[in-house]
Short mmCIF file of C-alpha atoms in Angstrom, two decimals:
data_model
loop_
_atom_site.label_atom_id
_atom_site.label_comp_id
_atom_site.label_asym_id
_atom_site.label_seq_id
_atom_site.Cartn_x
_atom_site.Cartn_y
_atom_site.Cartn_z
CA MET T 1 98.21 145.00 130.85
CA SER T 2 99.65 145.59 134.29
CA VAL T 3 102.14 148.34 135.09
CA GLN T 4 104.80 145.68 135.68
CA GLU T 5 104.18 144.10 132.26
CA ARG T 6 104.33 147.50 130.57
CA LYS T 7 107.62 148.31 132.30
CA GLN T 8 109.09 144.97 131.27
CA ARG T 9 107.98 145.52 127.67
CA GLU T 10 109.48 149.03 127.66
CA ARG T 11 112.72 147.72 129.14
CA ALA T 12 112.96 145.01 126.47
CA GLU T 13 112.27 147.60 123.75
CA ARG T 14 115.03 149.88 125.11
CA GLU T 15 117.44 146.96 125.19
CA ARG T 16 116.61 146.06 121.57
CA LEU T 17 117.12 149.71 120.60
CA ILE T 18 120.52 149.83 122.32
CA VAL T 19 121.69 146.65 120.58
CA ALA T 20 120.33 147.70 117.18
CA THR T 21 121.95 151.12 117.49
CA ALA T 22 125.27 149.60 118.54
CA ARG T 23 125.16 147.26 115.54
CA GLU T 24 124.34 150.08 113.17
CA LEU T 25 127.08 152.32 114.53
CA ALA T 26 129.63 149.48 114.49
CA GLU T 27 128.74 148.53 110.89
CA GLN T 28 129.02 152.17 109.78
CA GLN T 29 132.09 153.30 111.72
CA GLY T 30 133.62 150.28 113.46
CA TRP T 31 133.47 149.11 117.05
CA ASP T 32 135.81 151.89 118.24
CA ALA T 33 133.00 154.34 117.47
CA VAL T 34 130.61 152.50 119.79
CA THR T 35 130.72 154.24 123.14
CA THR T 36 128.05 154.59 125.78
CA ARG T 37 128.09 158.34 125.27
CA ARG T 38 127.44 158.03 121.53
CA LEU T 39 124.81 155.36 122.05
CA ALA T 40 123.05 157.49 124.64
CA GLU T 41 123.02 160.44 122.23
CA ARG T 42 121.69 158.35 119.35
CA ILE T 43 118.91 156.65 121.26
CA GLU T 44 118.13 159.78 123.28
CA TYR T 45 118.48 158.19 126.68
CA SER T 46 120.97 159.02 129.41
CA GLN T 47 124.11 156.97 129.97
CA PRO T 48 122.75 155.70 133.31
CA VAL T 49 119.80 154.20 131.39
CA LEU T 50 122.27 152.32 129.16
CA TYR T 51 124.16 151.13 132.23
CA SER T 52 120.90 149.85 133.71
CA HIS T 53 120.77 147.44 130.74
CA PHE T 54 124.46 146.73 130.09
CA ARG T 55 127.45 147.22 132.37
CA GLY T 56 129.48 148.51 129.46
CA LYS T 57 130.57 148.04 125.89
CA ARG T 58 131.71 144.47 126.50
CA GLU T 59 128.17 143.37 127.40
CA ILE T 60 126.78 145.23 124.40
CA ILE T 61 129.24 143.36 122.17
CA GLY T 62 128.08 140.15 123.83
CA ALA T 63 124.44 140.96 123.10
CA VAL T 64 125.30 141.66 119.45
CA ALA T 65 127.27 138.39 119.34
CA LEU T 66 124.30 136.40 120.61
CA GLN T 67 122.00 138.03 118.09
CA GLY T 68 124.52 137.50 115.30
CA SER T 69 124.99 133.83 116.22
CA THR T 70 121.26 133.30 115.94
CA GLU T 71 121.23 134.99 112.53
CA LEU T 72 124.21 132.96 111.33
CA ALA T 73 122.52 129.70 112.36
CA VAL T 74 119.36 130.70 110.51
CA ALA T 75 121.33 131.64 107.38
CA VAL T 76 123.32 128.39 107.37
CA ARG T 77 120.25 126.23 107.92
CA ALA T 78 118.28 128.03 105.22
CA ALA T 79 121.12 127.65 102.72
CA THR T 80 121.69 123.96 103.44
CA ALA T 81 117.96 123.15 103.39
CA ALA T 82 117.66 124.63 99.90
CA VAL T 83 119.96 122.07 98.24
CA ASP T 84 120.19 118.31 97.89
CA GLY T 85 123.17 116.09 98.54
CA PRO T 86 125.98 116.28 101.09
CA ARG T 87 128.49 118.05 98.82
CA ALA T 88 125.97 120.70 97.80
CA ARG T 89 124.99 121.24 101.45
CA VAL T 90 128.63 121.71 102.49
CA ALA T 91 129.18 124.20 99.65
CA ALA T 92 125.97 126.03 100.59
CA LEU T 93 127.09 126.12 104.23
CA ALA T 94 130.46 127.59 103.26
CA HIS T 95 128.92 130.24 101.01
CA ALA T 96 126.30 131.17 103.62
CA TYR T 97 128.98 131.53 106.30
CA LEU T 98 131.27 133.64 104.11
CA ASP T 99 128.37 135.76 102.86
CA PHE T 100 127.27 136.41 106.44
CA ALA T 101 130.81 137.47 107.39
CA ALA T 102 131.09 139.77 104.38
CA ARG T 103 127.65 141.38 104.79
CA ASN T 104 127.92 141.83 108.58
CA PRO T 105 131.56 142.56 109.41
CA ALA T 106 130.89 144.25 112.76
CA VAL T 107 128.52 141.51 113.86
CA TYR T 108 131.02 138.87 112.72
CA ASP T 109 133.68 140.62 114.78
CA ALA T 110 131.37 140.66 117.81
CA VAL T 111 130.81 136.92 117.49
CA PHE T 112 134.32 135.75 116.63
CA ARG T 113 136.94 138.41 117.30
CA LEU T 114 135.94 140.74 120.11
CA ASP T 115 135.56 140.08 123.82
CA GLY T 116 131.86 140.06 124.56
CA GLY T 117 132.33 138.21 127.82
CA LEU T 118 130.85 135.02 126.40
CA ALA T 119 132.23 131.55 127.01
CA PHE T 120 132.86 129.40 123.95
CA ALA T 121 133.12 125.60 124.10
CA HIS T 122 132.17 125.41 127.79
CA GLU T 123 129.22 124.10 129.74
CA ASP T 124 128.00 127.66 130.29
CA THR T 125 128.26 128.66 126.63
CA PRO T 126 125.10 130.61 125.76
CA GLU T 127 122.57 128.72 123.66
CA PRO T 128 122.82 130.95 120.54
CA LEU T 129 126.57 130.20 120.30
CA LYS T 130 125.94 126.47 120.71
CA ASP T 131 123.21 126.62 118.09
CA ALA T 132 125.43 128.38 115.55
CA PHE T 133 127.99 125.60 115.96
CA ALA T 134 125.20 123.01 115.77
CA ALA T 135 124.06 124.51 112.46
CA LEU T 136 127.53 123.78 111.07
CA LEU T 137 127.74 120.36 112.68
CA GLU T 138 124.38 119.23 111.28
CA THR T 139 125.75 119.41 107.75
CA LEU T 140 129.39 118.57 108.35
CA GLU T 141 128.86 115.47 110.47
CA GLU T 142 127.45 113.67 107.43
CA VAL T 143 130.74 114.17 105.55
CA ALA T 144 133.24 113.84 108.41
CA GLY T 145 134.10 110.30 107.41
CA GLU T 146 134.39 107.05 109.25
CA GLY T 147 136.48 107.21 112.40
CA VAL T 148 136.57 111.03 112.38
CA ASP T 149 135.07 112.91 115.29
CA PRO T 150 132.32 115.09 113.74
CA GLY T 151 132.92 117.86 116.30
CA LEU T 152 136.64 118.06 115.51
CA PHE T 153 135.91 117.95 111.79
CA THR T 154 133.41 120.79 112.18
CA GLU T 155 135.92 122.84 114.20
CA THR T 156 138.55 122.34 111.50
CA PHE T 157 136.18 123.24 108.66
CA TRP T 158 134.94 126.24 110.63
CA ALA T 159 138.54 127.37 111.23
CA ALA T 160 139.14 127.22 107.47
CA LEU T 161 136.02 129.30 106.81
CA HIS T 162 137.00 131.79 109.50
CA GLY T 163 140.46 132.10 107.95
CA LEU T 164 138.97 132.72 104.51
CA ALA T 165 136.53 135.30 105.88
CA THR T 166 139.18 137.11 107.89
CA LEU T 167 141.88 137.09 105.22
CA THR T 168 139.48 138.18 102.48
CA ARG T 169 138.15 141.04 104.59
CA ALA T 170 141.70 142.15 105.43
CA GLY T 171 142.51 142.32 101.71
CA ARG T 172 144.98 139.43 101.96
CA LEU T 173 142.88 137.27 99.62
CA PRO T 174 141.06 138.61 96.54
CA PRO T 175 137.28 138.34 97.03
CA GLU T 176 136.69 137.31 93.43
CA ASP T 177 138.36 133.97 94.18
CA THR T 178 135.97 133.04 97.00
CA GLY T 179 134.03 130.62 94.79
CA PRO T 180 137.09 128.62 93.72
CA ARG T 181 138.36 128.58 97.32
CA VAL T 182 135.06 127.16 98.56
CA GLU T 183 135.12 124.57 95.78
CA LEU T 184 138.64 123.57 96.74
CA LEU T 185 137.71 123.37 100.42
CA VAL T 186 134.64 121.26 99.69
CA ASN T 187 136.51 118.98 97.28
CA ARG T 188 139.58 118.45 99.45
CA LEU T 189 138.43 118.74 103.04
CA ALA T 190 134.87 117.54 102.76
CA ILE T 191 135.34 114.72 100.27
CA VAL T 192 132.05 112.87 99.78
#
C-alpha cells in the first residue's frame, strides 16, 4: 500500500468517525449538543482536523442525512420485499418508514428537518436522497391508480407518513395508535 493510499484510508476512517460520533451525540442529546468543539473532544482530534473534513455543522448534518437516506432506503426495500401483494407492501413501507423515524430521531431530523445543505427535488440532488425517494416510489407507483402521476402520489403518501412521524414524536398523536393510522392510510389513500 502506498503512502497516498494509506493517507486516503485514514482520512476516510476519520470522516466516518466524525459522522458516527455526531450521530451518536445527536441521538443522545439532540443536534444542539453537536458542536465541533465537542466532536473534537470526543474523537480526540483537533477542531482544525474536523474542519479539514467538514466546513461546519451544516456539512456534518448533510453527511448524516446522506447516510440516513441510504439506511431508510434499505429498510423500506427490505420490508416491502418480505411481503406479497400491493396492499401488504404499502403497509410494510409505511411501518418501515415510521419505525425508522422513531428509532433514529436525530438521523430523521438530519434528513428531513435540518439544513444539511442538500438539494431536494433538483437535478443536483445527491444520489442517496434520490434513492430513498425511489424506494418509496417503487412500491407506491403500483397503487397510484390510473391517470395519477406516481411521483405526485408518492410525494403525497410520503407527506402523510412524515406528518404521522413528526406528530407522534412531538406527542401530538399517541404512539399506540400508529397501527390503526397506517391501516387507515393504506385503506383510504392507497386503495388497491
